[in-house]
Tab-separated table of C-alpha atoms and ligand atoms in Angstrom:
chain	number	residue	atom	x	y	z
A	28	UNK	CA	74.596	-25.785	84.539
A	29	UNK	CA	77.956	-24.046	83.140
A	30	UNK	CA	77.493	-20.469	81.815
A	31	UNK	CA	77.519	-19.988	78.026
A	32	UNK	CA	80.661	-18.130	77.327
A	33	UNK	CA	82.297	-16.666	74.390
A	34	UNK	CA	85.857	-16.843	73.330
A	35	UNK	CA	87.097	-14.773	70.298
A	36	UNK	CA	89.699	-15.904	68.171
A	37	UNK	CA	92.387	-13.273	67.631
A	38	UNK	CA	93.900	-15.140	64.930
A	39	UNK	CA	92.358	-13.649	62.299
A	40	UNK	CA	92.537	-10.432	63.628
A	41	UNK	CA	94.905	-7.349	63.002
A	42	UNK	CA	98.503	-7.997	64.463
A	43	UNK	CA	99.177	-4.354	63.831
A	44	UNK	CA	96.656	-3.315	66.521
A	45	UNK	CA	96.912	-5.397	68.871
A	46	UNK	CA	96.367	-3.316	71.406
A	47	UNK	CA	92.761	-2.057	69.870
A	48	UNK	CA	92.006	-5.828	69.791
A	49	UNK	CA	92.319	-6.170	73.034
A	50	UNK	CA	90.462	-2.960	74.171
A	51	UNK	CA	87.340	-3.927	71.825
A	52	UNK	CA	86.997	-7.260	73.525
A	53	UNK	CA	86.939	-5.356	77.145
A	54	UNK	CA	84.545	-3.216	75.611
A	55	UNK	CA	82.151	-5.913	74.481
A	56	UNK	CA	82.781	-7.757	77.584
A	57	UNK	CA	83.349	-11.172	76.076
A	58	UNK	CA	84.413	-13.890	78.521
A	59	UNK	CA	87.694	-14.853	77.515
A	60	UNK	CA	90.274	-14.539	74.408
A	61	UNK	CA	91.645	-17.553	72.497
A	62	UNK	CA	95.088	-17.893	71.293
A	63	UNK	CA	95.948	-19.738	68.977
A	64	UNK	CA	100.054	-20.887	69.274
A	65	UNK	CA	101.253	-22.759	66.266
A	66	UNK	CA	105.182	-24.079	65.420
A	67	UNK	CA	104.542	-24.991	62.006
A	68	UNK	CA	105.117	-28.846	62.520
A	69	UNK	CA	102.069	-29.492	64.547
A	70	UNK	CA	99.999	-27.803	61.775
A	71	UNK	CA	100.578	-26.848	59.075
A	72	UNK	CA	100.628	-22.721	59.921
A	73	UNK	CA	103.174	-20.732	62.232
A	74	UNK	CA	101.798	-17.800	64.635
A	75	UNK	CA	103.152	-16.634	67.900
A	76	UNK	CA	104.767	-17.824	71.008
A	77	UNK	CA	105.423	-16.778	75.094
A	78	UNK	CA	106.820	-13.360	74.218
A	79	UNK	CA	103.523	-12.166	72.286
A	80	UNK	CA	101.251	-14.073	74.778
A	81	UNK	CA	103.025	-12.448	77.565
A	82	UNK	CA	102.543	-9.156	76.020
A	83	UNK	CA	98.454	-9.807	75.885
A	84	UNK	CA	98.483	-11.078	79.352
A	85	UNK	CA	99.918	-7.233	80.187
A	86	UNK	CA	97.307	-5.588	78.160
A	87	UNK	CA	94.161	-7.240	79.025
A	88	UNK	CA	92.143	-8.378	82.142
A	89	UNK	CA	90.214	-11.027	80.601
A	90	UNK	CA	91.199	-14.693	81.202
A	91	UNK	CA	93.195	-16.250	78.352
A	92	UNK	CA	92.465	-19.539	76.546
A	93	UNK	CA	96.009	-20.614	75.327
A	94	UNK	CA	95.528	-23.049	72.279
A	95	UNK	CA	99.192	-24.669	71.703
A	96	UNK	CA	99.004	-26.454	68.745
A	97	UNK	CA	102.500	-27.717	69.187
A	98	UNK	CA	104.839	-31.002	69.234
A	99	UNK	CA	106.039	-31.844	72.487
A	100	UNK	CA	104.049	-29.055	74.068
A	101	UNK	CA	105.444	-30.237	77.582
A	102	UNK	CA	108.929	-28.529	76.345
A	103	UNK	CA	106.618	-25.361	76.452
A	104	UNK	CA	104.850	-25.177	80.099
A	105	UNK	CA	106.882	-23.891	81.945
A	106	UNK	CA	107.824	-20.980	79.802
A	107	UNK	CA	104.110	-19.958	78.921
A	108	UNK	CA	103.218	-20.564	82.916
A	109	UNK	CA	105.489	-17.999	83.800
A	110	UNK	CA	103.444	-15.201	81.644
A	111	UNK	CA	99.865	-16.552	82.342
A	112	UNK	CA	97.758	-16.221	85.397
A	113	UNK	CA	96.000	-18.662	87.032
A	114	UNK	CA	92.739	-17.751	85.739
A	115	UNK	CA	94.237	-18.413	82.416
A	116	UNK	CA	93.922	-22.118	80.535
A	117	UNK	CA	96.666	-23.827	78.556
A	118	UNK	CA	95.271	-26.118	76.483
A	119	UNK	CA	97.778	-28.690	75.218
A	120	UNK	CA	96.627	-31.496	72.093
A	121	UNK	CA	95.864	-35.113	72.836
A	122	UNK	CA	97.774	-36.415	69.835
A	123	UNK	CA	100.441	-34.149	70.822
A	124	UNK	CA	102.384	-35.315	73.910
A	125	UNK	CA	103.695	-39.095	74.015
A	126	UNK	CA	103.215	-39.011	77.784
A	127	UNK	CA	100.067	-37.483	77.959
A	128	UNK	CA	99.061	-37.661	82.037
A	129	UNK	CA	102.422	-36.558	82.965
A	130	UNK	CA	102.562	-33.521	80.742
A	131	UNK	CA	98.803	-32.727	82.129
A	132	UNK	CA	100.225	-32.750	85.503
A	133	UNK	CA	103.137	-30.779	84.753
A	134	UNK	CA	100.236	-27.834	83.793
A	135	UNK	CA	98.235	-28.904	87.347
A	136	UNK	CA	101.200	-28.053	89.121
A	137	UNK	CA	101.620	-24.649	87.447
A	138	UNK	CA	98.216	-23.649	89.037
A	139	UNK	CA	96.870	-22.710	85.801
A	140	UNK	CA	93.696	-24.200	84.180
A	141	UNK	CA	93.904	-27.221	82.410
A	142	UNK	CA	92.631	-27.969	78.797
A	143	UNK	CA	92.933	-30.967	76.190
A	144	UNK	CA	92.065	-30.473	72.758
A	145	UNK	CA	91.332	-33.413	70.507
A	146	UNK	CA	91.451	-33.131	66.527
A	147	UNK	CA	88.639	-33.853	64.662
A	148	UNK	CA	89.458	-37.857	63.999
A	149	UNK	CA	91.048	-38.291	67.412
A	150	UNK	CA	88.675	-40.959	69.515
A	151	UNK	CA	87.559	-39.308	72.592
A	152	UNK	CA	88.266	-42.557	74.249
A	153	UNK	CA	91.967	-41.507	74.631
A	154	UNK	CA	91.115	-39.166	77.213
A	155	UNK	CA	88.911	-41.269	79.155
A	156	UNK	CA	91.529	-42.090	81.938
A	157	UNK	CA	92.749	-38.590	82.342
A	158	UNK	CA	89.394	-36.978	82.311
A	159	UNK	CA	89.762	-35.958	86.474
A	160	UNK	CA	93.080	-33.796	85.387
A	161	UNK	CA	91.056	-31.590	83.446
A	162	UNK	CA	89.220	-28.571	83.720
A	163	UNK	CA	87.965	-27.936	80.177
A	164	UNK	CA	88.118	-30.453	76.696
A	165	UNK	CA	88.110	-28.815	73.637
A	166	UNK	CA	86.729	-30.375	70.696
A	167	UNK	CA	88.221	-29.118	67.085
A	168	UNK	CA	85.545	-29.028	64.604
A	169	UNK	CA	87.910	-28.231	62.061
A	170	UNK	CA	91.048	-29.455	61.221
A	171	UNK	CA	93.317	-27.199	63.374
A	172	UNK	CA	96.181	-24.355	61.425
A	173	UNK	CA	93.596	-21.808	60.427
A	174	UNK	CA	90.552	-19.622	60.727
A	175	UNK	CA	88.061	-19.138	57.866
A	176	UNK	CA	87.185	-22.979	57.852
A	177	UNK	CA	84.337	-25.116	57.403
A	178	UNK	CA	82.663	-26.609	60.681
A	179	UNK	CA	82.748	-30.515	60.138
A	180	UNK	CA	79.293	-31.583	60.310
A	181	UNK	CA	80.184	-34.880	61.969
A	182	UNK	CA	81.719	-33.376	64.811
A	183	UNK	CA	78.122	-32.957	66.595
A	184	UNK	CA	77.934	-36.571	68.500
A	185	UNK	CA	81.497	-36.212	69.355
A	186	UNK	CA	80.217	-32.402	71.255
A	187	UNK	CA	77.378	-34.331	72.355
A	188	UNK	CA	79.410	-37.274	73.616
A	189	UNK	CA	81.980	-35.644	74.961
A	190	UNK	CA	79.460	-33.309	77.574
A	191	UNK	CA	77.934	-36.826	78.136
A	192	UNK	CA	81.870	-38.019	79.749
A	193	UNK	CA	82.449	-34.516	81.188
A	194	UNK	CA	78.684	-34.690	82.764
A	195	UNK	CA	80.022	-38.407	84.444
A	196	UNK	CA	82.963	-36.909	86.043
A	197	UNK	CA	83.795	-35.798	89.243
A	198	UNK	CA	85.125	-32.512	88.473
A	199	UNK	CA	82.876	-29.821	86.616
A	200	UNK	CA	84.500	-29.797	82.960
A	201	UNK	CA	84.093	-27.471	80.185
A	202	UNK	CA	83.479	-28.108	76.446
A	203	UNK	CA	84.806	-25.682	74.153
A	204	UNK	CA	84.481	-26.031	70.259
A	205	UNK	CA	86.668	-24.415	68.108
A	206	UNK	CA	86.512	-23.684	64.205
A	207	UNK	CA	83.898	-22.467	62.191
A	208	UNK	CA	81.855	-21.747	64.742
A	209	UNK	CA	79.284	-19.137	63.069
A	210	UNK	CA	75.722	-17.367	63.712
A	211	UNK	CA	74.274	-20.098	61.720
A	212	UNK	CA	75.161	-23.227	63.823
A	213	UNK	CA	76.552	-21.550	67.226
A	214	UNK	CA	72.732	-22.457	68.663
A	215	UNK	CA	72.790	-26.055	67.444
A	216	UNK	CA	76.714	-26.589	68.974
A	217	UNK	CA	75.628	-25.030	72.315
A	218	UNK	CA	72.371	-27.370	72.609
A	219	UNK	CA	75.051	-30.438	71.729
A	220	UNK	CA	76.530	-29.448	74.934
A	221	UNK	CA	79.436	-26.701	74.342
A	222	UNK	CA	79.198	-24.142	76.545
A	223	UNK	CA	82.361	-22.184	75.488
A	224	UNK	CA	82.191	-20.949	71.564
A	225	UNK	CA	85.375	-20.283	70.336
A	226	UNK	CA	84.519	-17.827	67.185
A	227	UNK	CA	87.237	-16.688	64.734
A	228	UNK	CA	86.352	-15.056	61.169
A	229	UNK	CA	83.077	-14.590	61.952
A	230	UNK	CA	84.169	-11.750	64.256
A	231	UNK	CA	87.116	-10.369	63.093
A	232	UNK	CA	85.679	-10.894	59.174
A	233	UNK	CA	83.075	-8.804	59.867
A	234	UNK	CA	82.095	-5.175	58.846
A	235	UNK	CA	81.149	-4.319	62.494
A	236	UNK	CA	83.300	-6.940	64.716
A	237	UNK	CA	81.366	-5.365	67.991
A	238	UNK	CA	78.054	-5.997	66.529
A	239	UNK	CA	78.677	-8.881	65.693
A	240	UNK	CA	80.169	-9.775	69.689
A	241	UNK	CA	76.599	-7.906	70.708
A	242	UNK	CA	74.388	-10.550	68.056
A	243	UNK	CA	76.404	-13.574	69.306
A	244	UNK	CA	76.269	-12.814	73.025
A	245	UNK	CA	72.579	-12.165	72.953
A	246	UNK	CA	72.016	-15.645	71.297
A	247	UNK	CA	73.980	-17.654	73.972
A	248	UNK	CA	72.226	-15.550	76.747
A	249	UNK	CA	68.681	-16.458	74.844
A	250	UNK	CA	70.075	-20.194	74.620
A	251	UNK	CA	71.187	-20.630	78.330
A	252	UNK	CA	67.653	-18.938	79.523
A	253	UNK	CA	65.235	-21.645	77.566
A	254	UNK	CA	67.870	-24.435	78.570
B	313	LIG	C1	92.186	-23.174	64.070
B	313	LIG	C2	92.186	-22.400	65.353
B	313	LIG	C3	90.920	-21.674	65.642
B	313	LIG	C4	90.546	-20.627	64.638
B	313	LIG	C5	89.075	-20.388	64.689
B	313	LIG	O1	93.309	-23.962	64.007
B	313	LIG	O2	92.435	-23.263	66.436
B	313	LIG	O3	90.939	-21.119	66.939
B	313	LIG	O4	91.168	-19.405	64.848
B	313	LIG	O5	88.744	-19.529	63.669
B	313	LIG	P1	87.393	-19.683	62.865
B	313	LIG	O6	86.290	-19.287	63.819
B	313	LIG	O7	87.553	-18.748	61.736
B	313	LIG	O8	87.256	-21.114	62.442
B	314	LIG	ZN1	92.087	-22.499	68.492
């Protein structure tokens, strides 16, 4: 069985502290960071590129989940390869890159981890022949550009389906779920078969972000123990 991990979401964080970020989520010993890269034509929203990315990468030991929600991502790999590490992930989007398998190669032969992420009304189906080139899917449950929205409801056969292809593979793959991912419906996403929560607002909207860590950690340690 794959270990229940958590991922914060920095993107609703403070940008002015970066640094304290960073530090809090050693602290609280979460298992990775998400980042969420976004050039405005992809979605709707515009955050950060290599140069900030690189700068996290120099500040933290904990593996990085790099989210590029960008066009033509493959004009992108080799510039965020060189600042990530090979326990790192860059996770490009299905409905993304024309060429799909070749772009997914091009991150293979970086030696870094290897995601997909699929919108919410992308068919599953479109990764089915590329499923041994990856490492982890990730599933949007909301429509991807920003944090603070609500989980699609309708997204819970696609988790459920897509650990059913992952579980039929050859290689071990990973199913992250990202957006609106809260204390109320983290359990009931992990049962469906995601074992890496990607959580946002609920974190960094809280009064107490590291109690808040503490609450969600103990529930996916709970969850893995009676699964
Ligand atoms: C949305 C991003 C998410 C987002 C999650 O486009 O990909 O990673 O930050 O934030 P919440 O948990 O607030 O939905
Ligand atoms: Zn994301």
């Amino acid at each position: 069985m794959l270990k229940n991990k958590l991922a914060p979401s920095i993107l609703n964080a403070d940008f002015s502290c970066l640094r304290d970020v960073l530090f809090l989520l050693e602290q609280c010993q979460v298992d990775l960071i998400h980042l969420d890269v976004m050039d405005g034509m992809f979605v709707p929203n515009i955050t950060f590129g290599p140069k900030i990315v690189a700068s996290i990468r120099k500040n933290t030991h904990l593996p990085l989940s790099v989210h590029l929600m960008i066009e033509k991502p493959e004009r992108f790999i080799k510039e965020f390869s060189s600042v990530l590490e090979d326990k790192d992930c860059l996770i490009i989007h299905a409905e993304a890159s024309l060429h799909l398998d070749r772009t997914l190669q091009m991150i293979i032969d970086t030696g870094l981890k290897v995601g997909i992420a699929l919108n919410p009304s992308t068919p599953l189906e479109m990764i089915k022949f590329v499923l041994e080139k990856l490492n982890l899917i990730l599933i949007m449950t909301v429509n991807p550009g920003f944090g603070g929205q609500q989980f699609i409801p309708a997204m819970l056969p696609k988790i459920i389906y897509a650990k059913e292809m992952a579980s039929n593979s050859k290689n071990d793959i990973e199913i992250q779920v990202d957006g609106g991912v809260n204390m109320e419906n983290i359990l009931q996403i992990n049962k469906a078969g995601a074992n890496i929560l990607v959580v946002g607002s609920e974190i960094f909207g809280a009064d107490n972000p590291a109690e808040m860590i503490k609450s969600i950690q103990k529930k996916l340690q709970i969850s893995e123990k009676t699964q």
